[in-house]
Amino acid sequence: MSEALQISNLHKRFGGLIAVRDVSFSLAPGEVVGLLGPNGSGKTTVMNMISGALPCDGGTIRLGQTDITKMKPHRVAKQGVARTFQLVRPLPTLTVGENVLLSLAFGHRRHWGREARELVEEKLAFVGLAGRGDEQVSNLTYIDQKRMEMARALASEPELLLLDEWLAGLNPSELKIGIDLVQHLQGQGMTVLLVEHIMEAVRALCSRCIVMSAGEVIAEGPSAEVLAQPAVIKAYLGDDHA
Amino acid sequence: MLEHVVNGLVLGGTYALVAMGLTIQYGIARIMNLSFGDTIIAACFGTYVLFSTLQINPILALAVVVPLGYAASLLIYRVIMKPLVDRAPSDGALEVDSILVTFGLLFAIQGVLLIFFGGGYTSYSFLNTPVNVLGTAVAGNRLLALGLSLVIAAVLVLVLYRSRWGMMLRAVALAPQSAPLFGIDTDRAARTAFAIGGALAATGGVVVSMFQTFTATGGVVFTMKALIVVILGGKGSVPGAIVAGLLLGLVETFVAAYVDPGLTLAAVYTVFLVLLLVRPNGLFGKA
Amino acid sequence: MTMKPSIAFPVAAAVLAVLAAAPLFIPDYWTGVLLGMTGYVTLATAWALFSGPTRYVSLATVAFFGVGAYVVAVLNEALPYPLVLLSAAGIGMILALAVGLSTLRLAGVYFVIFTFGLAELVRQTVSWWEVNITYTMGRYVFLPFEGRHIYWQLLALAAVTLLISWAIGRSRLGLALKAIGDDEVVAAHAGIDVTRVKLLLFVISATLITLVGAIQAPRWTYIEPSIVFNPTVSFMTLIMALLGGPMRLWGPALGAIPLFLLFEWLSVSFPDHFSIILGLLFILIVFVMPQGVLAKIDDIRKGGRA
């Protein structure tokens, strides 16, 4: 059975610092997996290498049958990888709808014209922004910007969705909405890799977790088990708590 | 051969000097100043006027022209740049705004120079006696120019890397957002940096005028070369600017001597492109 | 500005017809003014095609303009006129490809710096070539064109340029350009080949600018590098586009018309102070309206309604 994403022996150096060392893991189709670890452990670097933003110094990344290791971001996107950003990055001169239209027009499946406008409306409705396509991005609240960014990512109809702390910065009620949305995606069979610090969200969403520390994978397995491992607690909280 | 090396070093020394000025303006004040070369040319003409009408020797002229360059740049920063800095939502926006505004300034300065001096080539003869250096004759004014460039560059490096005040400027260059947290007045640092840059341009102008002809419309080429030196050396790197400046001076002199003087700018551009392809962050830049 | 195409096209066609007929009814002097104005409308619109949405400020307009004029000066007696124009466009395109390929992969500021010196580089290289290889300095253009013939050609080019700008604005490409101007990283992750889009637009824009130079060449009769590579052309194009607003279809054109008339008047009334006035005016424009006049009017309108 083919994996949706297969990462083998990934390496990344920044000058003398080894940011990612020999990282391997895989995601089965339809799986929602959490990538955890303290700040600076290399999670976002891994995300950036998958999406093509950073070149790898070693190892391979396969999306289904395709080797995407050396691809530039736009080609990775066309292969079916969509992502959100740690800090929301809306495009201010475009309307909300145009932001979403962008990945419809250039992403994994290419749509344009009336069909694309209908799809934009559909994606906006899915994230809870129905009928707001003509608004300026600057009028959106923080959660709505996050919603829009999700709609933009989903609009390319990706095979793999990378969520980089997509739930960070939300208040408790917004967090519930956010978790619901990802669960919805899960129900539709989307494969998701999410970097997340909010344990509540990880427990609710991820069947499986991968924990990184200092550039290496230190634990992997079902969420409940992994989060209880002493090595994981130590990596997060320091020696005293182990 | 040796003659060309010496001439190349002289030219390169002045490039390094003015490029330091530009790199300080860009690195600390975050202003990409396209009218930089016209400041140099203005200083050339200033020295020329002092020398030909009042018989003031160019070395003494430094004492007049350089403070003028400082004061004029300070004024320009206060009146034109500061409002742009205040309104810019991001570094990128300030970069575009400063490029546009200094492009306008370039034409204004050039226009003033054209009115007073016309469009022709100007030069004056100062210390034009050959001096024997290792068996080749080199014009005295060129040696003096090299000496001045080296001394001023050395003083600047000392100030930037050894004094408290230099440390403050470098802190603003490296971390403009967090510098205020340490009690550094970034506005004052930017203002001072821009003015120092102007003073260095003026110094460069005085030095260049001693051994080269100049025209009112020649500023663009100076700006271009200074920019190239800054990029080659690595944005904001003073040692980089010195090495890249000397390199550029040598390349130019050798191309002029052995290929054709008409192709020096083409050679400079070629060096620029090749180095950009090989080292996009400059010789001394960090990835 | 947001007329329906069903109304806008007939209106535009009617305006075009009136403009085309104008030289038959007005004195030659005014045909000359219209000619110059149409030239700058085209230059500013073509410039904004690339530099507007991407915010990669190109300072090299006159490099391409001059190349166009010079190609005509060199080839006008050797080839039939349509082929001369085609050669000019081709050479401008190749130059733009070379410049774009070497700088557009890098940060925007490298592009600006490179274009800043490009006109001077091309001018010096052409001069060197003429002096050392062909032993000619200055060339004559002998083409049987009067002012109105040149004007009609420019008018056609202006219409084509506006049409291209309109079509791009409605296409995927236009959306991609705006996204690149906002955030290149997001654009790339949405699947846009950022470098290719920038290169494509830069080449289209530069080719149109080259053609303006080529068509205008017969106006001079005598051409030498210092005439056709006059940096004021880059500068005026930039001011016009900025004043009108480089992000809108009609912005650059609407900026070009009043400024061209103003510059005509200034260059006649204050020939010595022209450059200073130009510089100061430009600083003022950047200060008062960074997004252009149209955006300013929009702001005022919105402010009035809110």
CSV table of N, CA and C in Angstrom, one decimal, chain C residues 73-160:
chain,number,residue,atom,x,y,z
C,73,ALA,N,17.9,53.4,-36.7
C,73,ALA,CA,18.9,54.2,-37.3
C,73,ALA,C,19.9,53.3,-38.1
C,74,VAL,N,20.2,52.2,-37.5
C,74,VAL,CA,21.2,51.3,-38.2
C,74,VAL,C,20.6,50.6,-39.4
C,75,LEU,N,19.4,50.1,-39.3
C,75,LEU,CA,18.8,49.2,-40.3
C,75,LEU,C,17.9,49.9,-41.3
C,76,ASN,N,17.6,51.2,-41.1
C,76,ASN,CA,16.5,51.8,-42.0
C,76,ASN,C,16.8,51.8,-43.5
C,77,GLU,N,18.1,51.7,-43.8
C,77,GLU,CA,18.3,51.7,-45.3
C,77,GLU,C,18.6,50.3,-45.8
C,78,ALA,N,18.8,49.4,-44.8
C,78,ALA,CA,19.1,48.0,-45.2
C,78,ALA,C,17.9,47.1,-45.4
C,79,LEU,N,16.8,47.4,-44.7
C,79,LEU,CA,15.7,46.5,-44.7
C,79,LEU,C,14.4,47.2,-44.9
C,80,PRO,N,13.4,46.5,-45.4
C,80,PRO,CA,12.0,47.2,-45.5
C,80,PRO,C,11.5,47.5,-44.1
C,81,TYR,N,10.8,48.6,-44.0
C,81,TYR,CA,10.4,49.2,-42.7
C,81,TYR,C,9.7,48.1,-41.7
C,82,PRO,N,8.8,47.3,-42.2
C,82,PRO,CA,8.2,46.4,-41.2
C,82,PRO,C,9.3,45.4,-40.6
C,83,LEU,N,10.2,45.0,-41.4
C,83,LEU,CA,11.3,44.2,-40.9
C,83,LEU,C,12.2,44.9,-39.9
C,84,VAL,N,12.4,46.2,-40.2
C,84,VAL,CA,13.2,47.0,-39.2
C,84,VAL,C,12.5,47.0,-37.9
C,85,LEU,N,11.2,47.3,-37.9
C,85,LEU,CA,10.4,47.3,-36.6
C,85,LEU,C,10.5,45.9,-35.9
C,86,LEU,N,10.4,44.9,-36.7
C,86,LEU,CA,10.4,43.5,-36.1
C,86,LEU,C,11.8,43.3,-35.5
C,87,SER,N,12.9,43.7,-36.2
C,87,SER,CA,14.2,43.5,-35.7
C,87,SER,C,14.4,44.3,-34.4
C,88,ALA,N,13.9,45.5,-34.3
C,88,ALA,CA,14.0,46.3,-33.1
C,88,ALA,C,13.3,45.6,-32.0
C,89,ALA,N,12.0,45.1,-32.2
C,89,ALA,CA,11.3,44.4,-31.2
C,89,ALA,C,12.1,43.2,-30.7
C,90,GLY,N,12.6,42.4,-31.7
C,90,GLY,CA,13.4,41.2,-31.3
C,90,GLY,C,14.6,41.5,-30.5
C,91,ILE,N,15.3,42.6,-30.8
C,91,ILE,CA,16.5,42.9,-30.1
C,91,ILE,C,16.2,43.4,-28.7
C,92,GLY,N,15.1,44.2,-28.6
C,92,GLY,CA,14.6,44.6,-27.3
C,92,GLY,C,14.3,43.4,-26.4
C,93,MET,N,13.6,42.5,-27.0
C,93,MET,CA,13.2,41.3,-26.3
C,93,MET,C,14.4,40.5,-25.8
C,94,ILE,N,15.4,40.4,-26.6
C,94,ILE,CA,16.6,39.6,-26.2
C,94,ILE,C,17.3,40.3,-25.0
C,95,LEU,N,17.4,41.6,-25.2
C,95,LEU,CA,18.0,42.4,-24.1
C,95,LEU,C,17.2,42.2,-22.8
C,96,ALA,N,15.9,42.3,-22.9
C,96,ALA,CA,15.0,42.2,-21.7
C,96,ALA,C,15.2,40.8,-21.1
C,97,LEU,N,15.3,39.7,-22.0
C,97,LEU,CA,15.5,38.4,-21.5
C,97,LEU,C,16.8,38.3,-20.7
C,98,ALA,N,17.8,38.8,-21.3
C,98,ALA,CA,19.1,38.8,-20.6
C,98,ALA,C,19.1,39.5,-19.3
C,99,VAL,N,18.5,40.7,-19.2
C,99,VAL,CA,18.5,41.4,-18.0
C,99,VAL,C,17.6,40.7,-17.0
C,100,GLY,N,16.4,40.2,-17.4
C,100,GLY,CA,15.5,39.5,-16.6
C,100,GLY,C,16.0,38.2,-16.0
C,101,LEU,N,16.6,37.4,-16.9
C,101,LEU,CA,17.2,36.1,-16.4
C,101,LEU,C,18.2,36.3,-15.4
C,102,SER,N,19.0,37.4,-15.5
C,102,SER,CA,20.1,37.5,-14.6
C,102,SER,C,19.7,38.2,-13.3
C,103,THR,N,18.6,39.0,-13.3
C,103,THR,CA,18.3,39.7,-12.0
C,103,THR,C,17.0,39.3,-11.4
C,104,LEU,N,16.0,38.8,-12.1
C,104,LEU,CA,14.7,38.6,-11.6
C,104,LEU,C,14.6,37.5,-10.6
C,105,ARG,N,15.6,36.6,-10.5
C,105,ARG,CA,15.6,35.5,-9.5
C,105,ARG,C,15.9,36.1,-8.2
C,106,LEU,N,16.6,37.3,-8.2
C,106,LEU,CA,17.1,37.8,-6.9
C,106,LEU,C,16.1,38.8,-6.3
C,107,ALA,N,16.4,39.3,-5.2
C,107,ALA,CA,15.5,40.3,-4.5
C,107,ALA,C,15.3,41.5,-5.4
C,108,GLY,N,14.2,42.2,-5.2
C,108,GLY,CA,13.8,43.3,-6.1
C,108,GLY,C,14.8,44.4,-6.1
C,109,VAL,N,15.6,44.6,-5.0
C,109,VAL,CA,16.5,45.8,-5.0
C,109,VAL,C,17.6,45.6,-6.0
C,110,TYR,N,18.0,44.3,-6.3
C,110,TYR,CA,19.1,44.1,-7.3
C,110,TYR,C,18.6,44.5,-8.7
C,111,PHE,N,17.3,44.2,-8.9
C,111,PHE,CA,16.8,44.5,-10.2
C,111,PHE,C,16.8,46.0,-10.4
C,112,VAL,N,16.4,46.8,-9.4
C,112,VAL,CA,16.3,48.2,-9.4
C,112,VAL,C,17.7,48.8,-9.7
C,113,ILE,N,18.7,48.3,-9.0
C,113,ILE,CA,20.1,48.7,-9.1
C,113,ILE,C,20.6,48.4,-10.5
C,114,PHE,N,20.3,47.2,-11.0
C,114,PHE,CA,20.8,46.9,-12.3
C,114,PHE,C,20.2,47.7,-13.4
C,115,THR,N,18.9,48.0,-13.3
C,115,THR,CA,18.2,48.8,-14.3
C,115,THR,C,18.7,50.3,-14.2
C,116,PHE,N,19.1,50.7,-13.0
C,116,PHE,CA,19.5,52.1,-12.8
C,116,PHE,C,20.7,52.4,-13.7
C,117,GLY,N,21.6,51.5,-13.8
C,117,GLY,CA,22.8,51.7,-14.6
C,117,GLY,C,22.7,51.2,-16.0
C,118,LEU,N,21.6,50.5,-16.3
C,118,LEU,CA,21.6,49.8,-17.6
C,118,LEU,C,21.6,50.8,-18.8
C,119,ALA,N,20.9,51.9,-18.7
C,119,ALA,CA,20.9,52.8,-19.9
C,119,ALA,C,22.3,53.3,-20.1
C,120,GLU,N,23.0,53.7,-19.1
C,120,GLU,CA,24.4,54.2,-19.2
C,120,GLU,C,25.3,53.1,-19.8
C,121,LEU,N,25.1,51.9,-19.4
C,121,LEU,CA,25.9,50.7,-19.9
C,121,LEU,C,25.6,50.6,-21.4
C,122,VAL,N,24.3,50.6,-21.8
C,122,VAL,CA,24.0,50.4,-23.2
C,122,VAL,C,24.5,51.5,-24.0
C,123,ARG,N,24.4,52.7,-23.5
C,123,ARG,CA,24.8,53.9,-24.2
C,123,ARG,C,26.4,53.8,-24.4
C,124,GLN,N,27.1,53.5,-23.4
C,124,GLN,CA,28.6,53.4,-23.5
C,124,GLN,C,29.0,52.3,-24.5
C,125,THR,N,28.3,51.2,-24.4
C,125,THR,CA,28.6,50.1,-25.2
C,125,THR,C,28.3,50.4,-26.7
C,126,VAL,N,27.2,51.0,-26.9
C,126,VAL,CA,26.8,51.4,-28.3
C,126,VAL,C,27.9,52.4,-28.9
C,127,SER,N,28.2,53.4,-28.1
C,127,SER,CA,29.2,54.4,-28.5
C,127,SER,C,30.5,53.7,-28.8
C,128,TRP,N,30.9,52.8,-27.9
C,128,TRP,CA,32.2,52.1,-28.2
C,128,TRP,C,32.2,51.3,-29.5
C,129,TRP,N,31.0,50.6,-29.7
C,129,TRP,CA,30.9,49.8,-30.9
C,129,TRP,C,31.0,50.7,-32.1
C,130,GLU,N,30.3,51.8,-32.1
C,130,GLU,CA,30.3,52.7,-33.2
C,130,GLU,C,31.7,53.3,-33.5
C,131,VAL,N,32.4,53.7,-32.5
C,131,VAL,CA,33.7,54.3,-32.6
C,131,VAL,C,34.7,53.3,-33.1
C,132,ASN,N,34.7,52.1,-32.5
C,132,ASN,CA,35.8,51.1,-32.7
C,132,ASN,C,35.5,50.1,-33.8
C,133,ILE,N,34.2,49.8,-34.0
C,133,ILE,CA,33.9,48.7,-34.9
C,133,ILE,C,33.4,49.2,-36.3
C,134,THR,N,32.4,50.1,-36.2
C,134,THR,CA,31.8,50.6,-37.4
C,134,THR,C,32.4,52.0,-37.9
C,135,TYR,N,33.2,52.6,-37.0
C,135,TYR,CA,33.8,53.9,-37.3
C,135,TYR,C,32.7,54.9,-37.7
C,136,THR,N,31.5,54.9,-37.1
C,136,THR,CA,30.6,56.0,-37.4
C,136,THR,C,30.1,56.5,-36.0
C,137,MET,N,29.9,57.8,-36.0
C,137,MET,CA,29.4,58.4,-34.8
C,137,MET,C,28.2,59.2,-35.2
C,138,GLY,N,27.0,58.8,-34.9
C,138,GLY,CA,25.8,59.5,-35.4
C,138,GLY,C,25.3,58.9,-36.7
C,139,ARG,N,24.0,58.7,-36.8
C,139,ARG,CA,23.5,58.2,-38.0
C,139,ARG,C,22.2,58.9,-38.5
C,140,TYR,N,21.9,58.8,-39.8
C,140,TYR,CA,20.7,59.5,-40.3
C,140,TYR,C,19.6,58.5,-40.5
C,141,VAL,N,18.4,59.0,-40.2
C,141,VAL,CA,17.2,58.1,-40.5
C,141,VAL,C,16.5,58.7,-41.7
C,142,PHE,N,16.5,58.0,-42.8
C,142,PHE,CA,15.8,58.5,-43.9
C,142,PHE,C,14.5,57.7,-44.2
C,143,LEU,N,13.4,58.1,-43.6
C,143,LEU,CA,12.2,57.3,-43.9
C,143,LEU,C,11.1,58.3,-44.3
C,144,PRO,N,10.3,58.0,-45.2
C,144,PRO,CA,9.4,59.0,-45.8
C,144,PRO,C,8.2,59.2,-44.9
C,145,PHE,N,8.4,59.5,-43.6
C,145,PHE,CA,7.3,59.7,-42.7
C,145,PHE,C,7.2,61.1,-42.3
C,146,GLU,N,5.9,61.6,-42.3
C,146,GLU,CA,5.6,62.9,-41.7
C,146,GLU,C,5.2,62.6,-40.2
C,147,GLY,N,5.0,63.7,-39.5
C,147,GLY,CA,4.6,63.6,-38.1
C,147,GLY,C,3.3,62.8,-37.9
C,148,ARG,N,2.4,63.0,-38.8
C,148,ARG,CA,1.1,62.2,-38.6
C,148,ARG,C,1.2,60.8,-38.9
C,149,HIS,N,2.2,60.4,-39.8
C,149,HIS,CA,2.4,58.9,-40.0
C,149,HIS,C,2.9,58.3,-38.7
C,150,ILE,N,3.9,59.0,-38.1
C,150,ILE,CA,4.4,58.4,-36.9
C,150,ILE,C,3.4,58.4,-35.8
C,151,TYR,N,2.6,59.5,-35.8
C,151,TYR,CA,1.5,59.6,-34.8
C,151,TYR,C,0.6,58.4,-34.9
C,152,TRP,N,0.2,58.1,-36.1
C,152,TRP,CA,-0.8,57.0,-36.3
C,152,TRP,C,-0.2,55.6,-35.9
C,153,GLN,N,1.1,55.4,-36.2
C,153,GLN,CA,1.7,54.2,-35.7
C,153,GLN,C,1.7,54.1,-34.2
C,154,LEU,N,2.1,55.3,-33.6
C,154,LEU,CA,2.1,55.3,-32.1
C,154,LEU,C,0.7,55.1,-31.5
C,155,LEU,N,-0.3,55.7,-32.1
C,155,LEU,CA,-1.6,55.5,-31.6
C,155,LEU,C,-2.1,54.1,-31.7
C,156,ALA,N,-1.7,53.4,-32.8
C,156,ALA,CA,-2.0,52.0,-32.8
C,156,ALA,C,-1.3,51.2,-31.7
C,157,LEU,N,0.0,51.5,-31.5
C,157,LEU,CA,0.7,50.8,-30.5
C,157,LEU,C,0.1,51.1,-29.1
C,158,ALA,N,-0.3,52.4,-28.9
C,158,ALA,CA,-0.9,52.7,-27.6
C,158,ALA,C,-2.2,51.9,-27.4
C,159,ALA,N,-3.0,51.7,-28.4
C,159,ALA,CA,-4.2,51.0,-28.3
C,159,ALA,C,-3.9,49.5,-28.0
C,160,VAL,N,-2.9,49.0,-28.7
C,160,VAL,CA,-2.5,47.6,-28.5
C,160,VAL,C,-2.0,47.4,-27.0
